[in-house]
Short mmCIF file of C-alpha atoms in Angstrom, two decimals:
data_model
loop_
_atom_site.label_atom_id
_atom_site.label_comp_id
_atom_site.label_asym_id
_atom_site.label_seq_id
_atom_site.Cartn_x
_atom_site.Cartn_y
_atom_site.Cartn_z
CA MET A 1 -4.20 -9.37 -17.82
CA THR A 2 -5.37 -12.10 -15.41
CA THR A 3 -6.75 -11.41 -11.94
CA GLY A 4 -3.61 -12.93 -10.40
CA GLU A 5 -1.35 -10.61 -12.36
CA GLN A 6 -3.49 -7.63 -11.36
CA ARG A 7 -3.12 -8.58 -7.70
CA TRP A 8 0.67 -8.70 -8.05
CA VAL A 9 0.63 -5.27 -9.68
CA LEU A 10 -1.55 -3.84 -6.93
CA GLY A 11 0.53 -5.40 -4.14
CA LEU A 12 3.94 -4.41 -5.48
CA THR A 13 3.02 -0.89 -6.56
CA ALA A 14 1.35 -0.33 -3.18
CA ALA A 15 4.48 -1.63 -1.40
CA GLY A 16 6.65 0.87 -3.29
CA SER A 17 4.19 3.68 -2.65
CA VAL A 18 3.96 2.88 1.06
CA MET A 19 7.74 2.85 1.42
CA VAL A 20 8.02 6.24 -0.28
CA ALA A 21 5.02 7.80 1.49
CA LEU A 22 6.23 6.62 4.89
CA ASP A 23 9.41 8.65 4.54
CA VAL A 24 7.47 11.89 3.99
CA LEU A 25 6.90 12.27 7.75
CA VAL A 26 8.71 9.38 9.44
CA VAL A 27 11.70 11.67 10.07
CA ALA A 28 9.56 14.17 12.03
CA ALA A 29 9.51 12.00 15.16
CA ALA A 30 13.31 11.64 15.12
CA LEU A 31 14.35 15.28 14.58
CA THR A 32 15.18 15.96 18.22
CA THR A 33 17.40 12.87 18.42
CA ILE A 34 19.10 13.75 15.13
CA ARG A 35 19.76 17.28 16.39
CA GLN A 36 21.40 15.94 19.56
CA ASP A 37 23.35 13.20 17.80
CA LEU A 38 24.67 15.23 14.85
CA GLY A 39 24.63 18.71 16.35
CA ALA A 40 22.22 20.04 13.74
CA SER A 41 20.86 23.57 13.68
CA ILE A 42 17.15 24.31 13.25
CA GLU A 43 17.63 25.25 9.60
CA GLN A 44 19.60 22.06 8.94
CA LEU A 45 16.75 20.06 10.48
CA GLU A 46 14.32 21.83 8.15
CA TRP A 47 16.38 20.83 5.14
CA THR A 48 16.54 17.25 6.38
CA VAL A 49 12.78 17.23 5.75
CA ASN A 50 12.60 19.66 2.82
CA ALA A 51 15.41 18.12 0.74
CA TYR A 52 13.35 14.96 0.39
CA SER A 53 10.10 16.75 -0.39
CA LEU A 54 11.58 19.16 -2.93
CA SER A 55 13.54 16.64 -4.98
CA PHE A 56 10.51 14.34 -4.79
CA ALA A 57 8.25 17.06 -6.21
CA VAL A 58 10.34 18.60 -8.95
CA LEU A 59 11.45 15.37 -10.65
CA MET A 60 8.12 13.54 -10.87
CA LEU A 61 7.19 14.74 -14.35
CA THR A 62 10.59 13.83 -15.77
CA ALA A 63 10.37 10.38 -14.15
CA ALA A 64 6.91 9.78 -15.62
CA ALA A 65 8.14 10.74 -19.08
CA LEU A 66 11.17 8.45 -18.76
CA GLY A 67 8.88 5.61 -17.67
CA ASP A 68 6.68 6.05 -20.75
CA ARG A 69 9.80 5.98 -22.93
CA TRP A 70 11.97 3.29 -21.32
CA GLY A 71 9.26 1.07 -19.86
CA ARG A 72 7.33 1.66 -16.67
CA ARG A 73 8.26 -1.60 -14.96
CA ARG A 74 11.97 -1.15 -15.64
CA THR A 75 11.97 2.47 -14.50
CA PHE A 76 9.90 1.65 -11.40
CA ALA A 77 12.41 -1.03 -10.41
CA ALA A 78 15.31 1.41 -10.94
CA GLY A 79 13.57 3.92 -8.66
CA LEU A 80 13.23 1.28 -5.95
CA VAL A 81 16.95 0.49 -6.22
CA LEU A 82 17.90 4.16 -5.95
CA PHE A 83 15.57 4.70 -2.98
CA THR A 84 17.02 1.68 -1.19
CA VAL A 85 20.64 2.76 -1.76
CA ALA A 86 19.83 6.30 -0.61
CA SER A 87 18.19 4.90 2.54
CA ILE A 88 21.44 3.10 3.34
CA GLY A 89 23.24 6.42 2.86
CA CYS A 90 20.84 8.13 5.31
CA ALA A 91 21.32 5.40 7.92
CA LEU A 92 25.14 5.64 7.67
CA ALA A 93 25.22 9.45 7.83
CA THR A 94 27.61 10.88 10.44
CA THR A 95 27.19 14.56 9.53
CA VAL A 96 24.19 16.72 8.72
CA PRO A 97 25.34 17.64 5.17
CA TRP A 98 25.76 13.92 4.45
CA LEU A 99 22.24 13.22 5.74
CA ILE A 100 20.74 16.08 3.69
CA ALA A 101 22.52 14.87 0.54
CA ALA A 102 21.28 11.31 1.10
CA ARG A 103 17.74 12.59 1.74
CA THR A 104 17.92 14.50 -1.55
CA LEU A 105 18.89 11.31 -3.38
CA GLN A 106 16.13 9.45 -1.55
CA GLY A 107 13.69 12.04 -2.88
CA VAL A 108 14.92 11.40 -6.43
CA GLY A 109 14.16 7.70 -6.00
CA ALA A 110 10.74 8.55 -4.57
CA ALA A 111 10.04 10.79 -7.58
CA VAL A 112 10.56 7.77 -9.83
CA VAL A 113 8.63 5.26 -7.73
CA MET A 114 5.42 7.17 -7.01
CA PRO A 115 4.22 8.24 -10.49
CA LEU A 116 5.34 4.97 -12.07
CA ALA A 117 3.41 3.03 -9.41
CA MET A 118 0.24 4.89 -10.39
CA SER A 119 0.96 4.40 -14.10
CA LEU A 120 1.47 0.65 -13.72
CA LEU A 121 -1.66 0.35 -11.58
CA SER A 122 -3.86 2.35 -13.95
CA ALA A 123 -2.57 0.42 -16.98
CA ALA A 124 -3.23 -2.96 -15.29
CA PHE A 125 -6.89 -2.39 -14.37
CA PRO A 126 -9.79 -1.68 -16.75
CA PRO A 127 -11.85 1.47 -16.10
CA GLU A 128 -14.65 -0.41 -14.36
CA ARG A 129 -12.25 -1.79 -11.69
CA ARG A 130 -9.71 1.02 -11.58
CA GLY A 131 -11.53 2.98 -8.87
CA TRP A 132 -11.51 -0.05 -6.57
CA ALA A 133 -7.77 -0.59 -7.11
CA ILE A 134 -6.97 3.08 -6.64
CA GLY A 135 -9.05 3.08 -3.44
CA ILE A 136 -6.90 0.33 -1.90
CA PHE A 137 -3.70 1.92 -3.22
CA SER A 138 -4.69 5.36 -1.89
CA GLY A 139 -5.78 4.01 1.47
CA LEU A 140 -2.49 2.23 2.05
CA THR A 141 -0.50 5.24 0.84
CA GLY A 142 -2.45 7.63 3.05
CA LEU A 143 -2.08 5.29 5.99
CA ALA A 144 1.69 5.30 5.46
CA VAL A 145 1.79 9.10 5.41
CA LEU A 146 -0.27 9.43 8.59
CA GLY A 147 1.50 6.49 10.24
CA GLY A 148 4.92 8.00 9.64
CA PRO A 149 5.16 9.82 12.99
CA MET A 150 3.93 6.76 14.93
CA ILE A 151 6.34 4.38 13.22
CA GLY A 152 9.17 6.90 13.48
CA GLY A 153 8.47 7.37 17.19
CA ALA A 154 8.36 3.63 17.86
CA VAL A 155 11.58 2.94 15.96
CA THR A 156 13.42 5.93 17.46
CA GLU A 157 12.41 5.01 21.02
CA GLY A 158 12.94 1.27 20.61
CA LEU A 159 16.10 1.22 18.49
CA ALA A 160 17.80 4.34 17.11
CA TRP A 161 16.95 7.05 14.57
CA GLN A 162 19.09 5.34 11.90
CA TRP A 163 16.63 2.44 11.86
CA ILE A 164 13.89 4.59 10.36
CA PHE A 165 16.00 4.31 7.19
CA TRP A 166 17.32 0.76 7.64
CA ILE A 167 13.76 -0.62 7.57
CA ASN A 168 13.49 0.39 3.90
CA VAL A 169 16.36 -1.88 2.87
CA PRO A 170 14.77 -5.36 3.20
CA VAL A 171 11.57 -4.10 1.55
CA GLY A 172 13.54 -2.80 -1.44
CA LEU A 173 15.66 -5.94 -1.73
CA LEU A 174 12.54 -8.11 -1.77
CA ALA A 175 10.43 -5.91 -4.02
CA VAL A 176 12.84 -5.29 -6.93
CA PRO A 177 13.16 -8.91 -8.19
CA LEU A 178 9.42 -9.47 -7.72
CA VAL A 179 8.65 -6.33 -9.76
CA LEU A 180 10.88 -7.53 -12.62
CA ARG A 181 9.31 -10.99 -12.54
CA ARG A 182 5.64 -10.37 -11.79
CA ILE A 183 4.65 -7.03 -13.33
CA PRO A 184 4.13 -6.91 -17.12
CA GLU A 185 5.99 -4.15 -18.95
CA SER A 186 3.98 -1.22 -20.28
CA ARG A 187 4.81 2.01 -22.07
CA GLY A 188 3.06 5.26 -22.86
CA ALA A 189 2.92 7.13 -26.12
CA ALA A 190 6.36 7.34 -27.76
CA ARG A 191 7.52 10.93 -27.33
CA ARG A 192 10.84 12.70 -27.41
CA LEU A 193 12.10 13.89 -24.05
CA ASP A 194 11.75 17.57 -23.26
CA PRO A 195 14.95 18.49 -21.35
CA LEU A 196 14.36 22.24 -21.54
CA GLY A 197 10.84 21.80 -20.19
CA ALA A 198 12.19 19.63 -17.36
CA VAL A 199 14.81 22.25 -16.44
CA LEU A 200 12.29 25.10 -16.54
CA ALA A 201 9.76 23.17 -14.47
CA THR A 202 12.41 22.28 -11.90
CA LEU A 203 13.66 25.86 -11.59
CA ALA A 204 10.12 27.24 -11.36
CA VAL A 205 9.11 24.85 -8.60
CA LEU A 206 12.37 25.39 -6.70
CA GLY A 207 11.95 29.16 -6.84
CA LEU A 208 8.35 29.14 -5.66
CA VAL A 209 8.84 26.54 -2.95
CA TRP A 210 12.06 28.15 -1.69
CA GLY A 211 10.20 31.43 -1.29
CA VAL A 212 7.34 29.80 0.63
CA VAL A 213 9.65 27.77 2.88
CA ARG A 214 11.94 30.72 3.65
CA GLY A 215 9.14 33.27 4.05
CA GLU A 216 8.82 33.16 7.84
CA ALA A 217 12.56 32.84 8.57
CA SER A 218 13.79 35.60 6.23
CA GLY A 219 10.66 37.78 6.23
CA TRP A 220 7.99 37.86 3.54
CA THR A 221 9.20 41.25 2.32
CA SER A 222 12.89 40.31 2.23
CA VAL A 223 14.88 40.47 -1.00
CA GLU A 224 15.51 36.72 -0.79
CA VAL A 225 11.83 35.74 -0.55
CA ILE A 226 10.43 38.27 -3.01
CA GLY A 227 13.22 37.55 -5.47
CA SER A 228 12.72 33.80 -5.17
CA LEU A 229 8.95 33.99 -5.66
CA LEU A 230 9.28 36.43 -8.56
CA ALA A 231 11.96 34.34 -10.25
CA GLY A 232 9.86 31.19 -9.79
CA ALA A 233 6.80 32.88 -11.26
CA LEU A 234 8.72 34.20 -14.26
CA VAL A 235 10.30 30.83 -14.97
CA LEU A 236 6.87 29.21 -14.64
CA LEU A 237 5.54 31.57 -17.32
CA ALA A 238 8.53 30.66 -19.48
CA PHE A 239 7.77 26.96 -18.91
CA LEU A 240 4.13 27.42 -19.96
CA ALA A 241 5.17 29.39 -23.03
CA TRP A 242 7.66 26.69 -24.04
CA GLU A 243 5.22 23.83 -23.43
CA SER A 244 2.60 25.54 -25.62
CA ARG A 245 5.06 25.88 -28.53
CA THR A 246 7.15 22.71 -28.56
CA ASP A 247 6.02 19.73 -30.64
CA GLN A 248 6.74 17.20 -27.86
CA PRO A 249 5.95 18.88 -24.52
CA MET A 250 6.69 17.24 -21.20
CA VAL A 251 3.23 18.38 -20.02
CA PRO A 252 0.72 18.62 -22.87
CA LEU A 253 -1.28 21.67 -21.84
CA ALA A 254 -4.25 20.24 -23.72
CA LEU A 255 -4.67 17.86 -20.76
CA PHE A 256 -6.02 20.75 -18.74
CA ARG A 257 -8.87 21.29 -21.19
CA ASN A 258 -10.42 18.26 -19.52
CA HIS A 259 -12.41 19.75 -16.64
CA ALA A 260 -12.30 16.56 -14.56
CA PHE A 261 -8.51 16.38 -14.89
CA SER A 262 -7.98 20.04 -13.95
CA ALA A 263 -10.46 20.00 -11.07
CA GLY A 264 -9.16 16.66 -9.76
CA ASN A 265 -5.60 17.98 -9.70
CA ALA A 266 -6.64 21.19 -7.94
CA ALA A 267 -8.61 19.21 -5.35
CA GLY A 268 -5.66 16.84 -4.83
CA PHE A 269 -3.31 19.79 -4.29
CA PHE A 270 -5.50 21.33 -1.57
CA LEU A 271 -6.26 17.94 -0.02
CA SER A 272 -2.55 17.21 0.46
CA ALA A 273 -1.83 20.75 1.63
CA ALA A 274 -4.41 20.45 4.41
CA LEU A 275 -3.55 16.84 5.24
CA LEU A 276 0.21 17.20 5.63
CA GLY A 277 -0.06 20.56 7.36
CA ALA A 278 -2.40 19.02 9.94
CA VAL A 279 -0.30 15.87 10.44
CA PHE A 280 2.84 17.96 10.95
CA PHE A 281 1.29 20.04 13.73
CA LEU A 282 -1.11 17.59 15.37
CA ASN A 283 1.73 15.22 16.20
CA GLN A 284 3.63 18.05 17.88
CA TYR A 285 0.46 19.31 19.59
CA LEU A 286 -0.15 15.96 21.23
CA GLN A 287 3.41 15.86 22.50
CA VAL A 288 3.66 19.47 23.70
CA GLN A 289 0.11 20.11 24.97
CA LEU A 290 -0.85 16.65 26.24
CA GLY A 291 2.66 15.53 27.20
CA SER A 292 2.56 12.41 25.03
CA GLY A 293 5.71 10.67 23.85
CA PRO A 294 6.38 10.20 20.11
CA LEU A 295 4.93 6.68 20.05
CA GLU A 296 1.94 7.58 22.22
CA ALA A 297 1.18 10.60 20.02
CA GLY A 298 1.18 8.36 16.96
CA LEU A 299 -1.22 5.95 18.64
CA GLN A 300 -3.50 8.85 19.59
CA LEU A 301 -3.85 9.66 15.88
CA LEU A 302 -5.28 6.19 15.17
CA PRO A 303 -8.92 7.41 15.09
CA TRP A 304 -7.78 9.45 12.06
CA THR A 305 -5.54 6.89 10.38
CA VAL A 306 -7.79 3.85 10.75
CA THR A 307 -10.56 5.55 8.77
CA LEU A 308 -8.24 5.68 5.75
CA PHE A 309 -7.78 1.93 5.88
CA LEU A 310 -11.49 1.22 6.32
CA VAL A 311 -13.22 3.90 4.24
CA ALA A 312 -10.93 4.46 1.21
CA PRO A 313 -11.47 1.04 -0.45
CA VAL A 314 -15.26 1.35 -0.05
CA ALA A 315 -15.17 4.88 -1.42
CA GLY A 316 -13.14 3.64 -4.39
CA ARG A 317 -15.85 1.12 -5.30
CA LEU A 318 -18.60 3.72 -4.99
CA VAL A 319 -16.64 6.13 -7.20
CA ASP A 320 -16.89 3.56 -10.00
CA ARG A 321 -20.68 3.64 -9.64
CA TYR A 322 -21.49 7.27 -8.86
CA GLY A 323 -18.52 9.24 -10.19
CA GLU A 324 -15.85 11.31 -8.46
CA ARG A 325 -17.50 14.67 -7.85
CA PRO A 326 -19.76 13.88 -4.83
CA PHE A 327 -16.94 12.10 -2.98
CA VAL A 328 -14.36 14.83 -3.60
CA VAL A 329 -16.70 17.62 -2.49
CA ALA A 330 -18.28 15.84 0.50
CA GLY A 331 -14.97 14.36 1.60
CA LEU A 332 -13.10 17.66 1.62
CA LEU A 333 -16.01 19.38 3.37
CA LEU A 334 -15.80 16.73 6.11
CA GLN A 335 -12.02 17.08 6.34
CA GLY A 336 -12.39 20.85 6.65
CA LEU A 337 -15.10 20.47 9.30
CA GLY A 338 -12.90 18.16 11.38
CA MET A 339 -9.91 20.50 11.21
CA LEU A 340 -11.92 23.61 12.04
CA TRP A 341 -13.50 21.69 14.93
CA ILE A 342 -10.02 20.96 16.33
CA ALA A 343 -9.10 24.63 15.92
CA LEU A 344 -12.18 25.58 17.94
CA ILE A 345 -11.40 23.31 20.90
CA ALA A 346 -7.57 23.51 20.94
CA ARG A 347 -7.09 25.04 24.39
CA PRO A 348 -4.33 24.45 26.98
CA ASP A 349 -6.46 22.21 29.26
CA ILE A 350 -7.94 20.04 26.50
CA GLN A 351 -8.48 16.34 27.16
CA TYR A 352 -7.57 13.80 24.48
CA ALA A 353 -11.12 12.37 24.42
CA GLU A 354 -12.36 15.70 23.02
CA LEU A 355 -10.18 15.23 19.92
CA VAL A 356 -11.40 11.74 18.97
CA LEU A 357 -14.63 12.68 17.16
CA PRO A 358 -13.17 15.53 15.06
CA LEU A 359 -10.25 13.24 14.14
CA VAL A 360 -12.73 10.60 12.93
CA VAL A 361 -14.69 13.19 10.93
CA ALA A 362 -11.53 14.52 9.26
CA GLY A 363 -10.29 10.99 8.60
CA CYS A 364 -13.55 9.89 6.97
CA GLY A 365 -13.40 13.00 4.79
CA VAL A 366 -9.90 12.46 3.46
CA SER A 367 -10.66 8.76 2.98
CA MET A 368 -13.57 9.65 0.70
CA ALA A 369 -11.81 12.42 -1.20
CA MET A 370 -8.39 10.87 -1.80
CA PRO A 371 -9.32 8.01 -4.18
CA ALA A 372 -11.96 10.14 -5.90
CA ALA A 373 -9.58 13.06 -6.62
CA GLN A 374 -6.91 10.65 -7.82
CA SER A 375 -9.40 8.90 -10.11
CA ALA A 376 -10.61 12.22 -11.55
CA GLY A 377 -7.03 13.28 -12.21
CA VAL A 378 -6.09 10.08 -14.06
CA ALA A 379 -9.07 7.98 -15.16
CA SER A 380 -10.73 10.79 -17.13
CA LEU A 381 -7.99 10.60 -19.80
CA PRO A 382 -7.13 8.02 -22.49
CA ARG A 383 -4.85 5.18 -21.40
CA ALA A 384 -1.99 6.52 -23.56
CA SER A 385 -1.92 9.66 -21.38
CA VAL A 386 -1.94 7.82 -18.05
CA GLY A 387 1.82 8.16 -17.46
CA THR A 388 1.90 11.92 -17.93
CA ALA A 389 -1.35 12.41 -16.01
CA SER A 390 -0.03 10.36 -13.08
CA GLY A 391 3.15 12.43 -12.99
CA VAL A 392 1.25 15.72 -13.00
CA TYR A 393 -1.13 14.58 -10.26
CA ALA A 394 1.63 13.16 -8.06
CA MET A 395 3.79 16.27 -8.45
CA LEU A 396 0.95 18.65 -7.57
CA ARG A 397 -0.05 16.52 -4.60
CA GLN A 398 3.52 16.55 -3.27
CA LEU A 399 3.83 20.28 -3.86
CA GLY A 400 0.54 20.72 -2.04
CA GLY A 401 2.05 19.01 1.00
CA VAL A 402 5.12 21.26 0.94
CA ALA A 403 2.97 24.38 0.55
CA GLY A 404 0.52 23.29 3.25
CA VAL A 405 3.25 22.73 5.84
CA ALA A 406 4.88 26.05 4.94
CA VAL A 407 1.65 28.09 5.09
CA ALA A 408 0.47 26.42 8.30
CA ALA A 409 3.92 26.99 9.83
CA ALA A 410 3.75 30.68 8.93
CA ALA A 411 0.35 30.96 10.65
CA PHE A 412 1.67 29.03 13.66
CA ALA A 413 4.71 31.27 14.01
CA GLY A 414 2.63 34.42 13.51
CA ALA A 415 0.52 33.48 16.55
CA GLY A 416 3.57 33.11 18.79
CA GLY A 417 4.86 29.67 17.83
CA TYR A 418 6.06 27.40 20.62
CA THR A 419 5.75 30.16 23.25
CA ALA A 420 1.97 30.28 22.67
CA PHE A 421 1.29 26.79 21.39
CA SER A 422 -2.49 26.73 21.76
CA ALA A 423 -2.90 29.97 19.82
CA GLY A 424 -0.47 28.71 17.20
CA ILE A 425 -2.18 25.35 16.68
CA THR A 426 -5.53 27.11 16.43
CA ARG A 427 -4.32 29.27 13.56
CA ALA A 428 -2.55 26.38 11.86
CA MET A 429 -5.66 24.20 11.94
CA VAL A 430 -7.83 27.06 10.67
CA VAL A 431 -5.45 27.32 7.71
CA CYS A 432 -5.74 23.57 7.11
CA GLY A 433 -9.53 23.78 7.32
CA VAL A 434 -9.64 26.62 4.80
CA LEU A 435 -7.36 24.66 2.45
CA SER A 436 -9.78 21.73 2.66
CA LEU A 437 -12.72 23.97 1.81
CA ALA A 438 -10.78 25.36 -1.17
CA GLY A 439 -10.32 21.78 -2.35
CA ALA A 440 -14.07 21.12 -2.04
CA LEU A 441 -14.73 24.21 -4.12
CA ALA A 442 -12.30 22.96 -6.77
CA GLY A 443 -14.06 19.58 -6.73
CA LEU A 444 -17.26 21.21 -7.94
CA GLY A 445 -15.56 21.52 -11.33
CA ILE A 446 -15.44 17.74 -11.78
CA SER A 447 -18.05 16.68 -14.32
CA ALA A 448 -19.31 13.22 -15.18
CA ARG A 449 -16.46 10.92 -16.14
CA ARG A 450 -15.73 10.78 -19.82
CA THR A 451 -12.82 9.73 -21.98
CA VAL A 452 -11.38 12.35 -24.27
CA GLU A 453 -8.77 12.36 -26.93
CA VAL A 454 -5.90 14.62 -25.99
CA ARG A 455 -3.39 15.91 -28.42
CA GLY A 456 -0.07 17.27 -27.29
#
């Protein structure tokens, strides 16, 4: 593949990833307006966010398998079409159930776009340049996630909440024909689909995530929560048993014999858990404690977000030279330090200037760790396994975000919630710091990069 073709692949896959990542948190800034406009309850607002995240998470593995079978470029383009159509549905919604349904469909499109973007990118670049490409891709994707509240606030204040969805439409309409024309087709190893594995994985994830999300509202000892968690765990065991016995598993468990792959996925899970939990609460903290508007709060997070744009590409190049382990461990330690620092100083009379340095520290940390963890989770395997590996990594990262927000929210509510905001944000940021440190510990399991032959 020529350098020009590689640039098209990088640009178009990054565009799809940015569009999908932006919608993870762009809705957060518009929830109050949506509640007033559509008369939504608190639980309905939660599902406006969770419907997207859950469908995004549970369908990634199936989408990656379909891409390997039908062609990654073709499947990626179909995901962009579905995401664009669903965005139109969100923008036209006049009732909350309609909006939740459209957000669910949007999550399905996102589940197709994200893992196939990584697969196409990894297939287009040789190992010696893959870290650099992933660094740029990860930096732009992370910037979109962290920039979601700022962009959502600006659009909601300047136009209307519906426009946070309308802005996806021209991007999708432009990207789809370019993808079909400029990106070469690629496929993974020819394997039969595993519909039973897909169903079991979906039910397991739904059960576990439902239990975590509903824990604080229904009570952690309630029949609903305990039953959901127990059912999810049992179905997960059934999924693992099936995957170990079937000839053509959706997730070859032999992948996890690769220490770099397993450790990279664990580190990516905890990285996303800490990152999204912190973003969710820091944006609210700036608005409630400092009195900032949605747009101003987003701008105040720039010391954090800009580091992703500046540091991630450099870290990606250095990963190619020195390996993933030092950047995963050091990066997550820095992210944890920054979040624990914020927890220490989060008092009612805090001044914004006091937050700048810990935000920079946390941002530099995630910028170092993100491309390195992603590289360890994908580049350590043979090219034929890239599609499946990308799906597993993307799913676990998304699930990490859902779990991080849920656990941080439980800690926040346990400290008094909005009636004692400073105490709540302190506990939430401590949780995010601990999650970061857990990711650093997982990163210690990453060994020197090596290519292995994996048999499913």
